[in-house]
């Protein structure tokens, strides 16, 4: 614990905060048709934060009286969150550009990203609570950003769930504070082992509840499909990608303070992981709306991610943390890629509408295949190496049955991802012509406005990233080689 | 050099896709690439014979990939993989010749097959479980698009999906087994050579059989053996002729190759314990495949089911290797199994290409709609007859060498099984003779279209495959020279 603080160590977060303020001011003062400058400010801030985070590395130091750690988990969040947020800005350009609330979108993305990074780095329950609020409140607004009935319903559901589970989480924090007399993780780790198991279990499970809400895991996942379907595509992409990064890293960090012998939190999380992947998959089978399909797919993906939390350990160079970081990065790229394809084709809303996509836009079809096969975990994509390391770490930790359940679920998930790929590669019916009509963005013959180009670029970038992360997996695994600190 | 061989087709495929070359150029580039890979693999074969003992890997390359989890890009060849590398090169070249007149999106078609060739060469060269798995899985993706994109028949997408779901399920079981091997090894590694040197699950109680079960399930689905074969007939029926040739000729061998490269040397104790299961499954596949093939009117489904039969022999031979008994006899059985992989690849690829000709001319695979084709199409009749005789194991063809060795080798260790399996030969002989009888003799069917004989292109695609089968049948030493030492070595590994 260091008393003296170095503001530069906090630069990636500060850049996001300043970026949000500047974007807000820009949005308030420039005319409607020049609102894109707020988006530009946001993009620059995200890029700056990414660079600052990359150069800062995982020093292992703690800031602000031990309430914030700059270790492997924070380092990973500082890289993955801004990169994912940048891609979200790119893939939502087509929808957001020209809207009355263009700058708001950018500000909300920045604030939610900041909250997410803080969530990942918190080593104090109070900071965790603040980060939870900062990461959640912009999301409620983001879910309802379009101000249409579907968005309102999704936003309301997200809000009610978020507030309820936030209160539960705060209750848990209060209980843990009562048990340990401190909210700092370092103190909790020392003092919780002697605490009464029942109270400890209550406190821990209540904190889990809040973090599982952010992750969108069973049993607090009910908001995910409605929010994703109701929200604009960009917001849906953000909702299903970025909060998870913070939530799972925070969860990983939090479980390490829990004594293993007093409560069997590992078994609880293992059961939740199994339930999440299974229920998410089963629900995804029937979906015809691609956004809703991705919403359920994301619930199932949280199950795989939770597997590593089950075997969390604080050791330097630990395989579980490295696996979690790799999976998060790879999942972010794959999931954003799939959303980017939806964003690039604003019209169609069912899987069969994607018939003939391969003919009309080979690039988009390529991104779709890479992203969906990546979500399945097909080599050589990043999620494959992520799944491989996650499975290996979980098995190595003694949870082979969970690995088997995850493998069975992976097989099941194939079916619904293929339901989307298959029509994309079907020949369009010559009688009716291509379902989406001739005006498909991404077809080479058409001159495109820059927002549409942005969307395509984001799609292609995510597709490439989904592949690249698998090939350079070792570099990503290296990020997890430093220990968790508090 | 080995990496060059593996990635050359993929590199050409990338160029074809990005450079938007004309269609005819793409098809010829495919053919030329195929010929180059044939040259490379033959050159490597010759070089390996001089200077490498059994069990040694030639042309090995190892580059760190994910050192954190003990996985590296490790490739190399030995007597088990060299014949399959050469077979891959030959069959893909034959399909390139056959597809020279492909009209439907030929550029993507050529690129897809070239990419598939890279995955196949990669599987047969891999010395790291993850590298093996990556190529194994990518081959499934590639074949899915071949069937879904260029297949025919109203159910092609359904067949492609069935194929994908089945084989992908198998590959995940395989992955579980690989992770089990990784977790059990100390230090943790995915390296096949290291794992083979120190089998990780020796004396491990329940974990060993479970890991073997996972790996065997994955490989059995890919092979395929009874009862995991049900994806095969629809996939073959709806795939284009070249796709079927590659699927049966090469992709099925990935399963059987996995047994000799991974399951047997890495889990020798478990293989010996459960060898009787593999013998049983092998015999069941032999009989079931032959009997169901007998009931087919669809020529392509008939060939597909004889594949199940032929794969059954391979499993019988490999299972016999794990039983107690004379080491020499078991080595003969394994040699036969390895020869069968090559032989079945050549013959079945030829048969599927011939089936493609049938569809091209008559629009159907239905045997009941043809008759007396020997008159209008003598070359087609001759080649089909030769291929059928090769497939049923007539002496003088590679199939005879393979099946004779398997049966002779397993007769000692697994007497009843070998005796029952021998019945399969009688059944296949009967069904092929009957099929030839229906196709080429008798009187023309009413409404039968004019049937043009094989073109030079088709002749050049199919002829060399059968010529190679004859070459192996007449001069088996050409193949046995590299296969027999490898089989002896494998028996020694399994015997540990």
PDB file of C-alpha atoms in Angstrom, chain A residues 83-333:
ATOM      1  CA  UNK A  83     -10.555  -1.054 -27.875  1.00  0.00           C
ATOM      2  CA  UNK A  84     -14.034  -2.560 -27.691  1.00  0.00           C
ATOM      3  CA  UNK A  85     -15.613   0.857 -27.113  1.00  0.00           C
ATOM      4  CA  UNK A  86     -13.785   2.252 -30.137  1.00  0.00           C
ATOM      5  CA  UNK A  87     -15.159  -0.541 -32.260  1.00  0.00           C
ATOM      6  CA  UNK A  88     -18.633   0.133 -30.889  1.00  0.00           C
ATOM      7  CA  UNK A  89     -18.331   3.767 -31.951  1.00  0.00           C
ATOM      8  CA  UNK A  90     -17.270   2.581 -35.374  1.00  0.00           C
ATOM      9  CA  UNK A  91     -20.026   0.052 -35.863  1.00  0.00           C
ATOM     10  CA  UNK A  92     -22.726   2.403 -34.596  1.00  0.00           C
ATOM     11  CA  UNK A  93     -21.626   5.302 -36.802  1.00  0.00           C
ATOM     12  CA  UNK A  94     -24.263   4.552 -39.391  1.00  0.00           C
ATOM     13  CA  UNK A  95     -27.107   4.684 -36.891  1.00  0.00           C
ATOM     14  CA  UNK A  96     -25.832   7.444 -34.621  1.00  0.00           C
ATOM     15  CA  UNK A  97     -24.610   9.917 -37.207  1.00  0.00           C
ATOM     16  CA  UNK A  98     -27.118  12.685 -37.758  1.00  0.00           C
ATOM     17  CA  UNK A  99     -29.241  11.739 -34.774  1.00  0.00           C
ATOM     18  CA  UNK A 100     -30.297  14.428 -32.324  1.00  0.00           C
ATOM     19  CA  UNK A 101     -28.492  12.661 -29.503  1.00  0.00           C
ATOM     20  CA  UNK A 102     -25.286  11.894 -31.338  1.00  0.00           C
ATOM     21  CA  UNK A 103     -22.968  13.373 -28.739  1.00  0.00           C
ATOM     22  CA  UNK A 104     -24.866  11.769 -25.875  1.00  0.00           C
ATOM     23  CA  UNK A 105     -24.110   8.361 -27.319  1.00  0.00           C
ATOM     24  CA  UNK A 106     -20.402   9.099 -27.284  1.00  0.00           C
ATOM     25  CA  UNK A 107     -20.486  10.474 -23.742  1.00  0.00           C
ATOM     26  CA  UNK A 108     -22.419   7.497 -22.430  1.00  0.00           C
ATOM     27  CA  UNK A 109     -19.999   5.081 -24.056  1.00  0.00           C
ATOM     28  CA  UNK A 110     -17.062   6.901 -22.493  1.00  0.00           C
ATOM     29  CA  UNK A 111     -18.564   6.998 -19.007  1.00  0.00           C
ATOM     30  CA  UNK A 112     -19.650   3.381 -19.094  1.00  0.00           C
ATOM     31  CA  UNK A 113     -16.176   2.396 -20.270  1.00  0.00           C
ATOM     32  CA  UNK A 114     -14.619   4.342 -17.434  1.00  0.00           C
ATOM     33  CA  UNK A 115     -16.921   2.669 -14.928  1.00  0.00           C
ATOM     34  CA  UNK A 116     -16.068  -0.725 -16.384  1.00  0.00           C
ATOM     35  CA  UNK A 117     -12.348  -0.207 -16.031  1.00  0.00           C
ATOM     36  CA  UNK A 118     -12.799   1.022 -12.460  1.00  0.00           C
ATOM     37  CA  UNK A 119     -14.863  -2.070 -11.751  1.00  0.00           C
ATOM     38  CA  UNK A 120     -12.017  -4.271 -12.915  1.00  0.00           C
ATOM     39  CA  UNK A 121      -9.415  -2.426 -10.874  1.00  0.00           C
ATOM     40  CA  UNK A 122     -11.287  -1.908  -7.599  1.00  0.00           C
ATOM     41  CA  UNK A 123      -9.644  -3.441  -4.587  1.00  0.00           C
ATOM     42  CA  UNK A 124     -12.014  -1.872  -2.141  1.00  0.00           C
ATOM     43  CA  UNK A 125     -15.682  -2.653  -1.791  1.00  0.00           C
ATOM     44  CA  UNK A 126     -16.658   1.013  -1.634  1.00  0.00           C
ATOM     45  CA  UNK A 127     -14.872   1.780  -4.855  1.00  0.00           C
ATOM     46  CA  UNK A 128     -16.483  -1.344  -6.287  1.00  0.00           C
ATOM     47  CA  UNK A 129     -19.892   0.102  -5.390  1.00  0.00           C
ATOM     48  CA  UNK A 130     -19.083   3.451  -6.993  1.00  0.00           C
ATOM     49  CA  UNK A 131     -17.718   1.747 -10.089  1.00  0.00           C
ATOM     50  CA  UNK A 132     -20.851  -0.377 -10.275  1.00  0.00           C
ATOM     51  CA  UNK A 133     -22.982   2.744 -10.392  1.00  0.00           C
ATOM     52  CA  UNK A 134     -20.729   4.478 -12.889  1.00  0.00           C
ATOM     53  CA  UNK A 135     -20.707   1.437 -15.122  1.00  0.00           C
ATOM     54  CA  UNK A 136     -24.463   0.874 -14.851  1.00  0.00           C
ATOM     55  CA  UNK A 137     -26.192   4.232 -15.047  1.00  0.00           C
ATOM     56  CA  UNK A 138     -24.876   5.146 -18.521  1.00  0.00           C
ATOM     57  CA  UNK A 139     -26.022   1.741 -19.684  1.00  0.00           C
ATOM     58  CA  UNK A 140     -29.621   2.427 -18.716  1.00  0.00           C
ATOM     59  CA  UNK A 141     -29.526   5.557 -20.833  1.00  0.00           C
ATOM     60  CA  UNK A 142     -27.703   3.775 -23.613  1.00  0.00           C
ATOM     61  CA  UNK A 143     -30.300   0.997 -23.712  1.00  0.00           C
ATOM     62  CA  UNK A 144     -33.051   3.558 -24.195  1.00  0.00           C
ATOM     63  CA  UNK A 145     -31.023   5.889 -26.344  1.00  0.00           C
ATOM     64  CA  UNK A 146     -33.246   5.565 -29.418  1.00  0.00           C
ATOM     65  CA  UNK A 147     -36.313   6.703 -27.410  1.00  0.00           C
ATOM     66  CA  UNK A 148     -38.643   4.227 -29.038  1.00  0.00           C
ATOM     67  CA  UNK A 149     -41.057   1.914 -27.208  1.00  0.00           C
ATOM     68  CA  UNK A 150     -38.819  -1.154 -27.547  1.00  0.00           C
ATOM     69  CA  UNK A 151     -35.840   0.766 -26.263  1.00  0.00           C
ATOM     70  CA  UNK A 152     -37.854   2.153 -23.365  1.00  0.00           C
ATOM     71  CA  UNK A 153     -38.959  -1.312 -22.338  1.00  0.00           C
ATOM     72  CA  UNK A 154     -35.426  -2.662 -22.510  1.00  0.00           C
ATOM     73  CA  UNK A 155     -34.025   0.315 -20.644  1.00  0.00           C
ATOM     74  CA  UNK A 156     -36.661   0.045 -17.935  1.00  0.00           C
ATOM     75  CA  UNK A 157     -36.002  -3.648 -17.461  1.00  0.00           C
ATOM     76  CA  UNK A 158     -32.268  -3.065 -17.298  1.00  0.00           C
ATOM     77  CA  UNK A 159     -32.773  -0.195 -14.899  1.00  0.00           C
ATOM     78  CA  UNK A 160     -35.049  -2.109 -12.536  1.00  0.00           C
ATOM     79  CA  UNK A 161     -32.752  -5.110 -12.496  1.00  0.00           C
ATOM     80  CA  UNK A 162     -29.673  -2.968 -12.129  1.00  0.00           C
ATOM     81  CA  UNK A 163     -31.039  -0.919  -9.283  1.00  0.00           C
ATOM     82  CA  UNK A 164     -32.437  -3.915  -7.446  1.00  0.00           C
ATOM     83  CA  UNK A 165     -29.260  -5.933  -7.729  1.00  0.00           C
ATOM     84  CA  UNK A 166     -27.206  -2.860  -6.960  1.00  0.00           C
ATOM     85  CA  UNK A 167     -29.029  -2.544  -3.665  1.00  0.00           C
ATOM     86  CA  UNK A 168     -28.503  -6.228  -2.978  1.00  0.00           C
ATOM     87  CA  UNK A 169     -24.834  -5.747  -3.703  1.00  0.00           C
ATOM     88  CA  UNK A 170     -24.582  -2.775  -1.395  1.00  0.00           C
ATOM     89  CA  UNK A 171     -26.267  -4.836   1.293  1.00  0.00           C
ATOM     90  CA  UNK A 172     -23.621  -7.479   0.779  1.00  0.00           C
ATOM     91  CA  UNK A 173     -20.895  -4.875   1.011  1.00  0.00           C
ATOM     92  CA  UNK A 174     -22.389  -3.648   4.261  1.00  0.00           C
ATOM     93  CA  UNK A 175     -22.455  -7.179   5.670  1.00  0.00           C
ATOM     94  CA  UNK A 176     -18.850  -7.818   4.681  1.00  0.00           C
ATOM     95  CA  UNK A 177     -17.861  -4.485   6.177  1.00  0.00           C
ATOM     96  CA  UNK A 178     -19.605  -5.475   9.361  1.00  0.00           C
ATOM     97  CA  UNK A 179     -17.717  -8.760   9.448  1.00  0.00           C
ATOM     98  CA  UNK A 180     -14.279  -7.430   8.678  1.00  0.00           C
ATOM     99  CA  UNK A 181     -14.474  -3.839   9.872  1.00  0.00           C
ATOM    100  CA  UNK A 182     -12.970  -2.699   6.617  1.00  0.00           C
ATOM    101  CA  UNK A 183     -13.842  -2.568   2.955  1.00  0.00           C
ATOM    102  CA  UNK A 184     -10.319  -2.969   1.667  1.00  0.00           C
ATOM    103  CA  UNK A 185      -9.628  -6.310  -0.019  1.00  0.00           C
ATOM    104  CA  UNK A 186      -6.333  -6.645   1.813  1.00  0.00           C
ATOM    105  CA  UNK A 187      -8.124  -6.423   5.164  1.00  0.00           C
ATOM    106  CA  UNK A 188     -10.994  -8.619   4.018  1.00  0.00           C
ATOM    107  CA  UNK A 189      -8.602 -11.365   2.983  1.00  0.00           C
ATOM    108  CA  UNK A 190      -7.046 -11.302   6.443  1.00  0.00           C
ATOM    109  CA  UNK A 191     -10.150 -11.004   8.564  1.00  0.00           C
ATOM    110  CA  UNK A 192     -12.861 -12.901   6.737  1.00  0.00           C
ATOM    111  CA  UNK A 193     -11.526 -16.410   7.483  1.00  0.00           C
ATOM    112  CA  UNK A 194     -12.651 -16.092  11.092  1.00  0.00           C
ATOM    113  CA  UNK A 195     -16.099 -14.710  10.257  1.00  0.00           C
ATOM    114  CA  UNK A 196     -19.351 -16.609  10.862  1.00  0.00           C
ATOM    115  CA  UNK A 197     -19.970 -18.669   7.701  1.00  0.00           C
ATOM    116  CA  UNK A 198     -23.666 -17.814   7.368  1.00  0.00           C
ATOM    117  CA  UNK A 199     -23.089 -14.073   7.399  1.00  0.00           C
ATOM    118  CA  UNK A 200     -20.077 -14.458   5.146  1.00  0.00           C
ATOM    119  CA  UNK A 201     -22.121 -16.455   2.673  1.00  0.00           C
ATOM    120  CA  UNK A 202     -24.867 -13.832   2.678  1.00  0.00           C
ATOM    121  CA  UNK A 203     -22.404 -11.023   2.060  1.00  0.00           C
ATOM    122  CA  UNK A 204     -20.517 -12.859  -0.657  1.00  0.00           C
ATOM    123  CA  UNK A 205     -23.603 -14.015  -2.522  1.00  0.00           C
ATOM    124  CA  UNK A 206     -25.067 -10.512  -2.412  1.00  0.00           C
ATOM    125  CA  UNK A 207     -21.906  -9.073  -3.962  1.00  0.00           C
ATOM    126  CA  UNK A 208     -21.976 -11.870  -6.538  1.00  0.00           C
ATOM    127  CA  UNK A 209     -25.509 -10.838  -7.444  1.00  0.00           C
ATOM    128  CA  UNK A 210     -24.465  -7.359  -8.494  1.00  0.00           C
ATOM    129  CA  UNK A 211     -21.471  -8.526 -10.472  1.00  0.00           C
ATOM    130  CA  UNK A 212     -23.415 -11.324 -12.140  1.00  0.00           C
ATOM    131  CA  UNK A 213     -25.992  -8.761 -13.221  1.00  0.00           C
ATOM    132  CA  UNK A 214     -23.254  -6.771 -14.906  1.00  0.00           C
ATOM    133  CA  UNK A 215     -21.986  -9.916 -16.537  1.00  0.00           C
ATOM    134  CA  UNK A 216     -25.475 -10.916 -17.651  1.00  0.00           C
ATOM    135  CA  UNK A 217     -25.243 -14.363 -16.094  1.00  0.00           C
ATOM    136  CA  UNK A 218     -27.976 -16.707 -14.929  1.00  0.00           C
ATOM    137  CA  UNK A 219     -29.977 -16.216 -12.685  1.00  0.00           C
ATOM    138  CA  UNK A 220     -29.985 -12.419 -13.181  1.00  0.00           C
ATOM    139  CA  UNK A 221     -29.922 -12.446 -16.963  1.00  0.00           C
ATOM    140  CA  UNK A 222     -33.539 -11.612 -17.752  1.00  0.00           C
ATOM    141  CA  UNK A 223     -32.776  -8.062 -18.789  1.00  0.00           C
ATOM    142  CA  UNK A 224     -30.278  -9.058 -21.484  1.00  0.00           C
ATOM    143  CA  UNK A 225     -32.509 -10.167 -24.388  1.00  0.00           C
ATOM    144  CA  UNK A 226     -35.009  -7.326 -24.063  1.00  0.00           C
ATOM    145  CA  UNK A 227     -32.336  -4.709 -23.637  1.00  0.00           C
ATOM    146  CA  UNK A 228     -30.333  -5.965 -26.601  1.00  0.00           C
ATOM    147  CA  UNK A 229     -33.322  -6.326 -28.871  1.00  0.00           C
ATOM    148  CA  UNK A 230     -34.795  -2.995 -27.866  1.00  0.00           C
ATOM    149  CA  UNK A 231     -31.592  -1.023 -27.964  1.00  0.00           C
ATOM    150  CA  UNK A 232     -29.902   0.212 -31.112  1.00  0.00           C
ATOM    151  CA  UNK A 233     -27.413  -2.236 -32.536  1.00  0.00           C
ATOM    152  CA  UNK A 234     -24.424  -0.271 -31.291  1.00  0.00           C
ATOM    153  CA  UNK A 235     -25.803  -0.052 -27.785  1.00  0.00           C
ATOM    154  CA  UNK A 236     -26.632  -3.752 -27.868  1.00  0.00           C
ATOM    155  CA  UNK A 237     -23.084  -4.531 -28.914  1.00  0.00           C
ATOM    156  CA  UNK A 238     -21.785  -2.441 -26.043  1.00  0.00           C
ATOM    157  CA  UNK A 239     -24.179  -3.944 -23.488  1.00  0.00           C
ATOM    158  CA  UNK A 240     -23.222  -7.505 -24.302  1.00  0.00           C
ATOM    159  CA  UNK A 241     -19.497  -6.926 -24.523  1.00  0.00           C
ATOM    160  CA  UNK A 242     -17.982  -4.220 -22.372  1.00  0.00           C
ATOM    161  CA  UNK A 243     -19.697  -4.583 -18.958  1.00  0.00           C
ATOM    162  CA  UNK A 244     -18.696  -8.257 -18.914  1.00  0.00           C
ATOM    163  CA  UNK A 245     -15.046  -7.359 -19.036  1.00  0.00           C
ATOM    164  CA  UNK A 246     -15.271  -5.335 -15.847  1.00  0.00           C
ATOM    165  CA  UNK A 247     -17.688  -7.654 -14.119  1.00  0.00           C
ATOM    166  CA  UNK A 248     -15.686 -10.833 -14.623  1.00  0.00           C
ATOM    167  CA  UNK A 249     -12.355  -9.309 -13.742  1.00  0.00           C
ATOM    168  CA  UNK A 250     -13.949  -7.770 -10.629  1.00  0.00           C
ATOM    169  CA  UNK A 251     -15.489 -11.114  -9.762  1.00  0.00           C
ATOM    170  CA  UNK A 252     -12.158 -12.859 -10.215  1.00  0.00           C
ATOM    171  CA  UNK A 253     -10.526 -10.356  -7.915  1.00  0.00           C
ATOM    172  CA  UNK A 254     -13.322 -10.476  -5.343  1.00  0.00           C
ATOM    173  CA  UNK A 255     -13.485 -14.264  -4.944  1.00  0.00           C
ATOM    174  CA  UNK A 256      -9.837 -14.315  -3.968  1.00  0.00           C
ATOM    175  CA  UNK A 257     -10.610 -12.563  -0.687  1.00  0.00           C
ATOM    176  CA  UNK A 258     -13.146 -15.231   0.219  1.00  0.00           C
ATOM    177  CA  UNK A 259     -11.873 -18.012   2.461  1.00  0.00           C
ATOM    178  CA  UNK A 260     -12.121 -21.341   0.698  1.00  0.00           C
ATOM    179  CA  UNK A 261     -12.983 -23.397   3.735  1.00  0.00           C
ATOM    180  CA  UNK A 262     -15.825 -21.350   5.215  1.00  0.00           C
ATOM    181  CA  UNK A 263     -18.161 -21.224   2.204  1.00  0.00           C
ATOM    182  CA  UNK A 264     -18.087 -23.278  -0.954  1.00  0.00           C
ATOM    183  CA  UNK A 265     -18.247 -20.372  -3.372  1.00  0.00           C
ATOM    184  CA  UNK A 266     -16.432 -22.369  -6.023  1.00  0.00           C
ATOM    185  CA  UNK A 267     -19.238 -24.893  -6.232  1.00  0.00           C
ATOM    186  CA  UNK A 268     -21.851 -22.132  -6.305  1.00  0.00           C
ATOM    187  CA  UNK A 269     -20.116 -20.384  -9.195  1.00  0.00           C
ATOM    188  CA  UNK A 270     -19.576 -23.682 -10.992  1.00  0.00           C
ATOM    189  CA  UNK A 271     -23.302 -24.381 -10.833  1.00  0.00           C
ATOM    190  CA  UNK A 272     -24.097 -20.870 -12.029  1.00  0.00           C
ATOM    191  CA  UNK A 273     -21.612 -21.251 -14.871  1.00  0.00           C
ATOM    192  CA  UNK A 274     -23.217 -24.521 -15.931  1.00  0.00           C
ATOM    193  CA  UNK A 275     -26.703 -23.029 -15.661  1.00  0.00           C
ATOM    194  CA  UNK A 276     -25.717 -19.916 -17.591  1.00  0.00           C
ATOM    195  CA  UNK A 277     -24.222 -21.733 -20.540  1.00  0.00           C
ATOM    196  CA  UNK A 278     -27.021 -24.274 -20.676  1.00  0.00           C
ATOM    197  CA  UNK A 279     -29.990 -21.948 -20.309  1.00  0.00           C
ATOM    198  CA  UNK A 280     -28.490 -19.377 -22.648  1.00  0.00           C
ATOM    199  CA  UNK A 281     -28.001 -22.033 -25.290  1.00  0.00           C
ATOM    200  CA  UNK A 282     -31.424 -23.571 -24.922  1.00  0.00           C
ATOM    201  CA  UNK A 283     -33.090 -20.189 -25.249  1.00  0.00           C
ATOM    202  CA  UNK A 284     -30.964 -19.261 -28.260  1.00  0.00           C
ATOM    203  CA  UNK A 285     -32.208 -22.261 -30.247  1.00  0.00           C
ATOM    204  CA  UNK A 286     -35.554 -20.757 -31.073  1.00  0.00           C
ATOM    205  CA  UNK A 287     -34.492 -17.183 -31.819  1.00  0.00           C
ATOM    206  CA  UNK A 288     -35.097 -15.771 -35.261  1.00  0.00           C
ATOM    207  CA  UNK A 289     -33.976 -12.240 -34.548  1.00  0.00           C
ATOM    208  CA  UNK A 290     -30.189 -12.076 -34.843  1.00  0.00           C
ATOM    209  CA  UNK A 291     -29.875  -9.506 -32.046  1.00  0.00           C
ATOM    210  CA  UNK A 292     -31.890 -11.681 -29.698  1.00  0.00           C
ATOM    211  CA  UNK A 293     -29.891 -14.702 -30.741  1.00  0.00           C
ATOM    212  CA  UNK A 294     -26.691 -12.874 -29.853  1.00  0.00           C
ATOM    213  CA  UNK A 295     -28.236 -11.802 -26.552  1.00  0.00           C
ATOM    214  CA  UNK A 296     -28.821 -15.411 -25.544  1.00  0.00           C
ATOM    215  CA  UNK A 297     -25.473 -16.413 -26.962  1.00  0.00           C
ATOM    216  CA  UNK A 298     -23.857 -13.871 -24.688  1.00  0.00           C
ATOM    217  CA  UNK A 299     -25.594 -15.373 -21.670  1.00  0.00           C
ATOM    218  CA  UNK A 300     -24.131 -18.735 -22.576  1.00  0.00           C
ATOM    219  CA  UNK A 301     -20.691 -17.231 -23.152  1.00  0.00           C
ATOM    220  CA  UNK A 302     -20.706 -15.840 -19.608  1.00  0.00           C
ATOM    221  CA  UNK A 303     -20.998 -19.432 -18.463  1.00  0.00           C
ATOM    222  CA  UNK A 304     -17.680 -20.312 -20.100  1.00  0.00           C
ATOM    223  CA  UNK A 305     -16.106 -17.184 -18.663  1.00  0.00           C
ATOM    224  CA  UNK A 306     -17.329 -18.017 -15.166  1.00  0.00           C
ATOM    225  CA  UNK A 307     -15.547 -21.356 -15.340  1.00  0.00           C
ATOM    226  CA  UNK A 308     -12.203 -19.691 -14.790  1.00  0.00           C
ATOM    227  CA  UNK A 309     -13.506 -17.725 -11.830  1.00  0.00           C
ATOM    228  CA  UNK A 310     -14.315 -21.085 -10.262  1.00  0.00           C
ATOM    229  CA  UNK A 311     -10.629 -21.982 -10.292  1.00  0.00           C
ATOM    230  CA  UNK A 312      -9.354 -18.470  -9.548  1.00  0.00           C
ATOM    231  CA  UNK A 313      -6.048 -18.273  -7.726  1.00  0.00           C
ATOM    232  CA  UNK A 314      -3.825 -15.314  -6.849  1.00  0.00           C
ATOM    233  CA  UNK A 315      -0.504 -16.783  -7.961  1.00  0.00           C
ATOM    234  CA  UNK A 316       1.706 -14.909 -10.395  1.00  0.00           C
ATOM    235  CA  UNK A 317       1.614 -16.370 -13.876  1.00  0.00           C
ATOM    236  CA  UNK A 318      -1.588 -18.149 -12.996  1.00  0.00           C
ATOM    237  CA  UNK A 319      -3.246 -19.972 -15.840  1.00  0.00           C
ATOM    238  CA  UNK A 320      -6.846 -19.087 -14.879  1.00  0.00           C
ATOM    239  CA  UNK A 321      -6.319 -15.322 -14.999  1.00  0.00           C
ATOM    240  CA  UNK A 322      -4.416 -15.537 -18.284  1.00  0.00           C
ATOM    241  CA  UNK A 323      -7.179 -17.711 -19.710  1.00  0.00           C
ATOM    242  CA  UNK A 324      -9.869 -15.285 -18.531  1.00  0.00           C
ATOM    243  CA  UNK A 325      -8.116 -12.323 -20.135  1.00  0.00           C
ATOM    244  CA  UNK A 326      -7.559 -14.164 -23.403  1.00  0.00           C
ATOM    245  CA  UNK A 327     -11.172 -15.308 -23.530  1.00  0.00           C
ATOM    246  CA  UNK A 328     -12.483 -11.828 -22.733  1.00  0.00           C
ATOM    247  CA  UNK A 329     -10.407 -10.220 -25.462  1.00  0.00           C
ATOM    248  CA  UNK A 330     -11.318 -12.850 -28.019  1.00  0.00           C
ATOM    249  CA  UNK A 331     -14.980 -12.849 -27.073  1.00  0.00           C
ATOM    250  CA  UNK A 332     -15.136  -9.069 -27.339  1.00  0.00           C
ATOM    251  CA  UNK A 333     -13.789  -9.170 -30.883  1.00  0.00           C
TER     252      UNK A 333
END
